[in-house]
XYZ file of C-alpha atoms in Angstrom:
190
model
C 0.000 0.000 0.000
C 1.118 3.590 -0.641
C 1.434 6.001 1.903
C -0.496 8.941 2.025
C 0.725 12.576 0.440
C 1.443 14.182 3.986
C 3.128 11.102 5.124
C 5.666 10.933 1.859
C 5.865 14.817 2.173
C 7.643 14.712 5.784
C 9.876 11.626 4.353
C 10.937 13.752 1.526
C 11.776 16.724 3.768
C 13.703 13.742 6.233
C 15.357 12.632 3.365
C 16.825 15.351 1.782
C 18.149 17.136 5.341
C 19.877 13.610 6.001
C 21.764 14.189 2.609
C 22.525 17.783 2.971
C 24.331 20.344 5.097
C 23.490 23.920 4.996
C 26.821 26.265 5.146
C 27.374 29.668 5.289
C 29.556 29.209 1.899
C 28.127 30.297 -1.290
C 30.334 28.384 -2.992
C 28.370 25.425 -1.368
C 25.766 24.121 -3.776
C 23.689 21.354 -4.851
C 21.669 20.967 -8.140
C 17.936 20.842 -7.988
C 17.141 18.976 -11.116
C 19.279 16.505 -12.621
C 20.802 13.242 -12.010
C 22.576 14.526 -8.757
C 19.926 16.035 -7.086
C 18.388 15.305 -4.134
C 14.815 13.851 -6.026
C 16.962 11.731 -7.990
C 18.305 9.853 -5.090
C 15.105 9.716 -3.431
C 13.385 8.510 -6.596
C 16.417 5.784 -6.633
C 16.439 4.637 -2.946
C 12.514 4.907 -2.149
C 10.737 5.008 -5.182
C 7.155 4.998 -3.234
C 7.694 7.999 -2.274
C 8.604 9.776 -5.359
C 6.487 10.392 -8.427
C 7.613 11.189 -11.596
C 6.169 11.360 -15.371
C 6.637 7.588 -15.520
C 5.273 6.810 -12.257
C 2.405 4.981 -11.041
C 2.214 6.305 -7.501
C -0.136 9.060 -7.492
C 0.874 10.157 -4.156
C 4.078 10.574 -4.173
C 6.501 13.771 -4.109
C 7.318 15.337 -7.787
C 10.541 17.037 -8.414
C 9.087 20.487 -8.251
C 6.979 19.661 -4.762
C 10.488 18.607 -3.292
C 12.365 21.933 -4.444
C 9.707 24.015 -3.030
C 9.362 21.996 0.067
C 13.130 22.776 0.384
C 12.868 26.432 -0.235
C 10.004 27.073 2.095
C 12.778 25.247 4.549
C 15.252 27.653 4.199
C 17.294 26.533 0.885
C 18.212 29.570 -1.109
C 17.438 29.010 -4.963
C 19.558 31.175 -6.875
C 20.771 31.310 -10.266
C 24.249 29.766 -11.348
C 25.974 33.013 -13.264
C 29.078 31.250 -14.230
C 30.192 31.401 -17.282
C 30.094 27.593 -17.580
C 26.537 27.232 -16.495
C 24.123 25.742 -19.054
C 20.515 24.847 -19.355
C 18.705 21.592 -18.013
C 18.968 20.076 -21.302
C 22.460 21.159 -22.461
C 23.702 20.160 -19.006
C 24.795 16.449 -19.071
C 23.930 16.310 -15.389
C 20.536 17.940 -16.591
C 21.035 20.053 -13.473
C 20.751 23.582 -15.471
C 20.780 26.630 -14.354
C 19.233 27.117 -10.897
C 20.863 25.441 -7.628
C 20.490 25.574 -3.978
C 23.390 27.718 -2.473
C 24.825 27.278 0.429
C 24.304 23.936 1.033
C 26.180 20.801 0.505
C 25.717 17.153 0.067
C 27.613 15.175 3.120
C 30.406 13.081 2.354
C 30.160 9.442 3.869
C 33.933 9.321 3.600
C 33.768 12.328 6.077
C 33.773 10.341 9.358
C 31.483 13.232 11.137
C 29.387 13.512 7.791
C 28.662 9.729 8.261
C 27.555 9.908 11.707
C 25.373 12.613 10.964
C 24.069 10.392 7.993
C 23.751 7.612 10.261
C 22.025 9.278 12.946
C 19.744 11.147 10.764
C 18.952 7.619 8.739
C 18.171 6.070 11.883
C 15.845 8.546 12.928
C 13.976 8.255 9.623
C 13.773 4.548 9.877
C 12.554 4.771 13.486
C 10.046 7.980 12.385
C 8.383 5.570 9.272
C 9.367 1.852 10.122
C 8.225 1.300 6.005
C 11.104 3.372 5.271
C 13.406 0.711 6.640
C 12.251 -2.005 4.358
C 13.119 0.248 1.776
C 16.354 2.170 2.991
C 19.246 0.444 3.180
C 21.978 2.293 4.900
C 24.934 1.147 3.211
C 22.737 1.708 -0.128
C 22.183 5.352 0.802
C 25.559 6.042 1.840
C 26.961 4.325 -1.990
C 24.384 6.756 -3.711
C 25.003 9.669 -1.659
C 28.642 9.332 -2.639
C 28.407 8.921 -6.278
C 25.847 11.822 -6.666
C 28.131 14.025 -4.221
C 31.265 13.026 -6.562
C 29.809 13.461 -9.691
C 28.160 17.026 -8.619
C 31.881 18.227 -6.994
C 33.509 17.296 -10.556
C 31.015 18.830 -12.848
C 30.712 22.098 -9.839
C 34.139 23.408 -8.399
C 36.293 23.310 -11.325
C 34.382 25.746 -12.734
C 33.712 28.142 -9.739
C 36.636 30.086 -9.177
C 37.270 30.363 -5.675
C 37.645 34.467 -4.962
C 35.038 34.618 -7.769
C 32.557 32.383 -6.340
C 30.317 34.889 -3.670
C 30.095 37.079 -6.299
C 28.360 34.932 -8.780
C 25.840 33.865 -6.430
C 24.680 37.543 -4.840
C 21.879 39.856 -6.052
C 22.679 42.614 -8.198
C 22.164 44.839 -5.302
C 23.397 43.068 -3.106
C 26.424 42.298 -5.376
C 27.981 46.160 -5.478
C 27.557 45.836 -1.083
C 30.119 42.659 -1.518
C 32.263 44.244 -4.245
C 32.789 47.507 -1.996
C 33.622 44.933 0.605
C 36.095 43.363 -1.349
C 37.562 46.430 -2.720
C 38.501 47.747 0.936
C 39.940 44.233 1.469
C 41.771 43.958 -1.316
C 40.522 40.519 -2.566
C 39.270 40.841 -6.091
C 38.209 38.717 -8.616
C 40.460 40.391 -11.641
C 42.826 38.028 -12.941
């Protein structure tokens, strides 16, 4: 039997803060579409909880419920201004060009990532004990790291480092940080 919408709702929102870290970096980011984002594991490890254009679960989360259950939680959506950055379907991560900044996927090679992962995994098994049938730790962890990999290597090469707060920050809010910079002497001129 499927669960109902509120119940898959709250695992979604479980879900995705077990995989993620907010930061304080704006360099920190995570795609919202695409093959490394946070529905796409979620519609790999618990499939009756997702729903998609080829699904049959009615009740399930879609893509676009999950991103704006995450921004009413406090993700910041912002556009991806580097030069690199390419639509949904020129991107071969089909990522394109909105992210959440500020946030990063954990690392379960990170021993204090994986105990957060653990701890937050068993909470979500002990929260909705159907969840536990379906979510295998050390499958979760193996996902989590290839999305988190493949993101990193398509991501930070292309975000230069003194560049990257700039990118990421309104155009108002952009001149503040530039007249920061200026006074500090760190600019992104090359």
């Amino acid at each position: 039997s499927t669960a109902g919408p509120k119940e898959n709702t709250q695992i979604a929102l479980a879900f995705a803060k077990m995989v993620c870290l907010r930061t304080e970096s704006p360099v920190d980011a995570i795609p919202r579409s695409g093959c490394c984002s946070v529905f796409a594991m979620m519609e790999q490890l618990l499939p009756r909880v997702t729903r998609s254009e080829s699904s049959w679960n009615q009740q399930g989360v879609s893509a676009m419920e999950l991103n704006k259950m995450l921004q009413a939680s406090g993700f910041r959506r912002v556009r991806d201004r580097r030069a690199a950055a390419t639509s949904r379907s020129q991107d071969p991560l089909g990522a394109g060009l909105y992210v959440f900044s500020g946030v990063r996927f954990l690392d379960p090679c990170v021993p204090d990532d994986r105990a957060l992962i653990t701890s937050a995994h068993q909470q979500l098994t002990n929260a909705f004990p159907r969840v536990a049938d379906e979510l295998c730790l050390e499958e979760l962890l193996r996902c989590l790291h290839a999305a988190r990999v493949t993101w990193e290597a398509s991501w930070r090469p292309s975000v230069p480092r003194a560049c990257a707060r700039a990118c990421f920050l309104a155009p108002t809010a952009k001149a503040v940080w530039a007249a920061r910079s200026d006074s500090n002497s760190d600019s992104c001129a090359s």
